[in-house]
Amino acid sequence: VFTIEVQSLNQPNMEVELFNALGQVIDTFKMATSKHTIDIRNLEGGMYWIRINDGSAVFAKKIIKQ
């Protein structure tokens, strides 16, 4: 389980996508508040990417699940 927190919510309902190492979309959702918790306990260990699109910029972060 991990939490995404953004400093300012420029756009309501920012789009968030979770990808596996092959680039396949695992999950997608909208952030209506500045914090959102994602449960990845059911995912296999490995590398994942989280991508946040606020309408004016796209941010990406690598996540390693042990």
PDB file of C-alpha atoms in Angstrom:
ATOM      1  CA  VAL A   1       0.000   0.000   0.000  1.00  0.00           C
ATOM      2  CA  PHE A   2       1.312   3.458  -0.810  1.00  0.00           C
ATOM      3  CA  THR A   3      -0.093   6.965  -0.859  1.00  0.00           C
ATOM      4  CA  ILE A   4       0.204   9.564  -3.598  1.00  0.00           C
ATOM      5  CA  GLU A   5       0.216  13.113  -2.303  1.00  0.00           C
ATOM      6  CA  VAL A   6       0.441  16.176  -4.529  1.00  0.00           C
ATOM      7  CA  GLN A   7       1.343  19.638  -3.229  1.00  0.00           C
ATOM      8  CA  SER A   8      -1.415  21.423  -5.104  1.00  0.00           C
ATOM      9  CA  LEU A   9      -4.320  20.027  -6.998  1.00  0.00           C
ATOM     10  CA  ASN A  10      -4.171  22.139 -10.183  1.00  0.00           C
ATOM     11  CA  GLN A  11      -6.878  20.176 -11.936  1.00  0.00           C
ATOM     12  CA  PRO A  12      -9.683  18.399 -10.171  1.00  0.00           C
ATOM     13  CA  ASN A  13      -9.811  14.728 -11.149  1.00  0.00           C
ATOM     14  CA  MET A  14      -6.177  14.352 -12.205  1.00  0.00           C
ATOM     15  CA  GLU A  15      -5.693  11.111 -14.122  1.00  0.00           C
ATOM     16  CA  VAL A  16      -3.411   8.528 -12.511  1.00  0.00           C
ATOM     17  CA  GLU A  17      -2.235   5.337 -14.232  1.00  0.00           C
ATOM     18  CA  LEU A  18      -0.270   2.387 -12.869  1.00  0.00           C
ATOM     19  CA  PHE A  19       1.797   0.399 -15.404  1.00  0.00           C
ATOM     20  CA  ASN A  20       3.807  -2.807 -15.145  1.00  0.00           C
ATOM     21  CA  ALA A  21       7.356  -3.117 -16.514  1.00  0.00           C
ATOM     22  CA  LEU A  22       5.963  -4.125 -19.935  1.00  0.00           C
ATOM     23  CA  GLY A  23       3.973  -0.898 -20.194  1.00  0.00           C
ATOM     24  CA  GLN A  24       0.602  -2.583 -19.649  1.00  0.00           C
ATOM     25  CA  VAL A  25      -1.953  -0.540 -17.697  1.00  0.00           C
ATOM     26  CA  ILE A  26      -2.657  -2.212 -14.353  1.00  0.00           C
ATOM     27  CA  ASP A  27      -4.980   0.415 -12.888  1.00  0.00           C
ATOM     28  CA  THR A  28      -6.299   3.857 -13.728  1.00  0.00           C
ATOM     29  CA  PHE A  29      -8.276   6.318 -11.631  1.00  0.00           C
ATOM     30  CA  LYS A  30      -8.971  10.006 -11.029  1.00  0.00           C
ATOM     31  CA  MET A  31      -7.613  11.909  -8.011  1.00  0.00           C
ATOM     32  CA  ALA A  32     -10.308  14.192  -6.618  1.00  0.00           C
ATOM     33  CA  THR A  33      -8.244  15.175  -3.566  1.00  0.00           C
ATOM     34  CA  SER A  34      -4.548  15.832  -2.946  1.00  0.00           C
ATOM     35  CA  LYS A  35      -4.058  12.341  -1.390  1.00  0.00           C
ATOM     36  CA  HIS A  36      -4.907   8.911  -2.744  1.00  0.00           C
ATOM     37  CA  THR A  37      -3.932   5.474  -1.406  1.00  0.00           C
ATOM     38  CA  ILE A  38      -3.190   2.607  -3.800  1.00  0.00           C
ATOM     39  CA  ASP A  39      -3.206  -0.996  -2.630  1.00  0.00           C
ATOM     40  CA  ILE A  40      -0.589  -3.024  -4.522  1.00  0.00           C
ATOM     41  CA  ARG A  41      -0.548  -6.026  -2.187  1.00  0.00           C
ATOM     42  CA  ASN A  42      -2.154  -8.207  -4.880  1.00  0.00           C
ATOM     43  CA  LEU A  43       0.569  -7.376  -7.460  1.00  0.00           C
ATOM     44  CA  GLU A  44       3.626  -9.555  -8.004  1.00  0.00           C
ATOM     45  CA  GLY A  45       7.036  -8.260  -6.967  1.00  0.00           C
ATOM     46  CA  GLY A  46       8.787  -6.174  -9.603  1.00  0.00           C
ATOM     47  CA  MET A  47       9.002  -2.746 -11.163  1.00  0.00           C
ATOM     48  CA  TYR A  48       5.964  -0.570 -11.815  1.00  0.00           C
ATOM     49  CA  TRP A  49       5.419   2.983 -13.012  1.00  0.00           C
ATOM     50  CA  ILE A  50       2.903   5.503 -11.778  1.00  0.00           C
ATOM     51  CA  ARG A  51       1.975   8.355 -14.121  1.00  0.00           C
ATOM     52  CA  ILE A  52      -0.005  11.438 -13.087  1.00  0.00           C
ATOM     53  CA  ASN A  53      -1.482  13.788 -15.676  1.00  0.00           C
ATOM     54  CA  ASP A  54      -2.823  17.101 -14.362  1.00  0.00           C
ATOM     55  CA  GLY A  55      -3.803  18.443 -17.758  1.00  0.00           C
ATOM     56  CA  SER A  56      -0.769  20.699 -18.137  1.00  0.00           C
ATOM     57  CA  ALA A  57       2.067  18.345 -17.155  1.00  0.00           C
ATOM     58  CA  VAL A  58       2.741  14.630 -16.807  1.00  0.00           C
ATOM     59  CA  PHE A  59       4.737  13.222 -13.885  1.00  0.00           C
ATOM     60  CA  ALA A  60       6.111   9.668 -13.705  1.00  0.00           C
ATOM     61  CA  LYS A  61       7.642   7.729 -10.825  1.00  0.00           C
ATOM     62  CA  LYS A  62       9.142   4.246 -10.695  1.00  0.00           C
ATOM     63  CA  ILE A  63       7.924   1.916  -7.943  1.00  0.00           C
ATOM     64  CA  ILE A  64       9.716  -1.268  -6.901  1.00  0.00           C
ATOM     65  CA  LYS A  65       7.625  -3.854  -5.084  1.00  0.00           C
ATOM     66  CA  GLN A  66       9.671  -6.397  -3.143  1.00  0.00           C
TER      67      GLN A  66
END
